[in-house]
Amino acid sequence: MVLEAKTDAPALALDSSSQAGFCKWFQSLPQDPQVVRFFDRKGFYSVHGDSALFIACDFYRTLAVVKYLGGPPPASTPSGKAAATPGPAGDGSSSGRTGLASVTLNQSLFESVLRVLLLEGGQHSVQLWEGAGANWSLAR
């Protein structure tokens, strides 16, 4: 099931130091293509790496909502599409020089995505992380 979502995603405002710390920490996590990690930003949620591209394509239905933390987006292919292939998990880049793909979700979209992933999709597991900067802990 694909949900139609507005592209007015909440803004993820992090200074460059926080972005670098979060990106380094995120890329140290074990990569599992079946896991979608949601980060509770107190008022909205963020998803990163290949999971962000997956959420953008399947739920927002556009890559316009994808922002890149810590650097520029990956180089584009001749067709104009990002070189990284959307999937449920990963670091969203093929080299350490590109930014970390990131998407934000409001509470309503977060709940809708969870419903689809857990009840209708059946092929994903979900993790909910709480914290800030590079200090995150697995909540559920």
Short mmCIF file of C-alpha atoms in Angstrom, two decimals:
data_model
loop_
_atom_site.label_atom_id
_atom_site.label_comp_id
_atom_site.label_asym_id
_atom_site.label_seq_id
_atom_site.Cartn_x
_atom_site.Cartn_y
_atom_site.Cartn_z
CA MET A 1 0.00 0.00 0.00
CA VAL A 2 1.31 3.43 -0.93
CA LEU A 3 0.21 6.46 1.04
CA GLU A 4 -0.18 9.87 -0.50
CA ALA A 5 1.71 12.30 1.71
CA LYS A 6 2.23 16.01 1.53
CA THR A 7 5.81 17.05 0.93
CA ASP A 8 5.81 19.63 3.74
CA ALA A 9 8.08 17.58 5.98
CA PRO A 10 9.28 18.99 9.32
CA ALA A 11 12.73 20.62 9.16
CA LEU A 12 15.69 18.83 10.73
CA ALA A 13 17.87 21.67 11.97
CA LEU A 14 21.31 20.49 13.11
CA ASP A 15 24.55 22.47 13.19
CA SER A 16 27.50 21.07 11.22
CA SER A 17 29.12 19.58 14.33
CA SER A 18 25.91 17.75 15.29
CA GLN A 19 25.47 16.56 11.71
CA ALA A 20 29.01 15.16 11.58
CA GLY A 21 28.62 13.41 14.93
CA PHE A 22 25.27 11.89 14.04
CA CYS A 23 26.48 10.75 10.60
CA LYS A 24 29.57 9.09 12.06
CA TRP A 25 27.51 7.37 14.76
CA PHE A 26 24.80 6.28 12.29
CA GLN A 27 27.32 4.77 9.88
CA SER A 28 28.79 2.72 12.76
CA LEU A 29 25.47 0.91 13.23
CA PRO A 30 25.16 -2.59 11.77
CA GLN A 31 23.41 -2.40 8.41
CA ASP A 32 20.35 -4.61 7.99
CA PRO A 33 18.19 -4.16 4.88
CA GLN A 34 15.09 -5.32 6.79
CA VAL A 35 15.37 -2.73 9.59
CA VAL A 36 13.89 0.75 9.35
CA ARG A 37 15.22 3.01 12.12
CA PHE A 38 13.10 5.95 13.28
CA PHE A 39 14.67 8.69 15.39
CA ASP A 40 12.38 10.55 17.78
CA ARG A 41 13.18 14.26 17.41
CA LYS A 42 10.59 15.38 19.99
CA GLY A 43 7.71 16.54 17.82
CA PHE A 44 8.64 14.69 14.64
CA TYR A 45 10.71 11.71 13.48
CA SER A 46 13.64 11.26 11.12
CA VAL A 47 14.82 8.30 9.05
CA HIS A 48 18.29 8.07 7.51
CA GLY A 49 20.35 6.21 4.93
CA ASP A 50 18.71 3.92 2.41
CA SER A 51 15.64 3.79 4.67
CA ALA A 52 15.18 7.52 4.05
CA LEU A 53 15.19 6.92 0.29
CA PHE A 54 12.75 4.04 0.76
CA ILE A 55 10.35 6.22 2.82
CA ALA A 56 10.66 9.10 0.32
CA CYS A 57 9.88 6.89 -2.67
CA ASP A 58 7.18 4.70 -1.15
CA PHE A 59 5.36 7.14 1.15
CA TYR A 60 6.13 10.70 0.03
CA ARG A 61 6.36 9.49 -3.60
CA THR A 62 9.12 12.01 -4.32
CA LEU A 63 12.83 12.40 -3.59
CA ALA A 64 12.33 16.16 -3.12
CA VAL A 65 11.91 15.60 0.65
CA VAL A 66 15.36 13.98 1.01
CA LYS A 67 17.99 16.19 2.63
CA TYR A 68 21.63 15.20 3.06
CA LEU A 69 23.40 15.60 6.40
CA GLY A 70 27.15 16.11 6.57
CA GLY A 71 27.80 16.58 2.86
CA PRO A 72 26.41 16.77 -0.65
CA PRO A 73 24.09 14.18 -2.17
CA PRO A 74 25.68 11.29 -4.08
CA ALA A 75 26.58 11.87 -7.72
CA SER A 76 23.66 11.50 -10.10
CA THR A 77 23.40 8.97 -12.87
CA PRO A 78 22.82 10.13 -16.49
CA SER A 79 19.07 9.67 -15.95
CA GLY A 80 19.23 12.27 -13.17
CA LYS A 81 18.45 9.80 -10.41
CA ALA A 82 20.65 9.44 -7.34
CA ALA A 83 23.29 6.73 -7.61
CA ALA A 84 22.18 5.13 -4.34
CA THR A 85 19.35 2.63 -4.78
CA PRO A 86 16.46 3.07 -2.36
CA GLY A 87 16.05 0.18 0.04
CA PRO A 88 14.96 -0.31 3.60
CA ALA A 89 18.36 0.25 5.26
CA GLY A 90 21.98 1.26 4.72
CA ASP A 91 24.16 4.32 4.86
CA GLY A 92 22.73 5.89 1.70
CA SER A 93 26.08 6.47 0.06
CA SER A 94 28.85 4.57 -1.63
CA SER A 95 31.65 6.71 -0.18
CA GLY A 96 32.30 8.64 3.00
CA ARG A 97 32.39 11.94 1.08
CA THR A 98 28.67 12.18 0.42
CA GLY A 99 26.00 13.19 2.88
CA LEU A 100 23.65 10.91 4.76
CA ALA A 101 20.21 10.79 3.15
CA SER A 102 17.59 11.98 5.65
CA VAL A 103 13.82 12.33 5.66
CA THR A 104 11.55 13.71 8.39
CA LEU A 105 8.00 12.64 9.19
CA ASN A 106 5.31 14.33 11.24
CA GLN A 107 3.45 12.29 13.88
CA SER A 108 0.57 11.41 11.54
CA LEU A 109 2.79 10.14 8.73
CA PHE A 110 5.00 8.28 11.22
CA GLU A 111 1.96 6.38 12.52
CA SER A 112 0.77 5.61 8.99
CA VAL A 113 4.19 4.35 7.91
CA LEU A 114 4.45 2.16 11.02
CA ARG A 115 1.04 0.68 10.32
CA VAL A 116 2.02 -0.23 6.76
CA LEU A 117 5.47 -1.56 7.66
CA LEU A 118 4.37 -3.66 10.62
CA LEU A 119 0.88 -4.80 9.72
CA GLU A 120 0.66 -4.78 5.96
CA GLY A 121 4.27 -5.09 4.83
CA GLY A 122 5.41 -7.84 7.15
CA GLN A 123 8.95 -7.87 5.74
CA HIS A 124 10.43 -5.08 7.86
CA SER A 125 11.34 -4.69 11.47
CA VAL A 126 11.24 -1.26 13.05
CA GLN A 127 13.49 0.35 15.62
CA LEU A 128 12.65 3.52 17.52
CA TRP A 129 15.62 5.50 18.82
CA GLU A 130 15.58 8.33 21.37
CA GLY A 131 18.31 10.85 22.15
CA ALA A 132 20.19 13.70 20.51
CA GLY A 133 23.45 14.38 18.66
CA ALA A 134 25.53 11.20 18.77
CA ASN A 135 23.92 9.97 22.02
CA TRP A 136 21.04 7.73 20.96
CA SER A 137 19.57 4.68 22.64
CA LEU A 138 17.21 2.06 21.31
CA ALA A 139 13.80 2.70 22.87
CA ARG A 140 11.80 -0.07 21.14
#
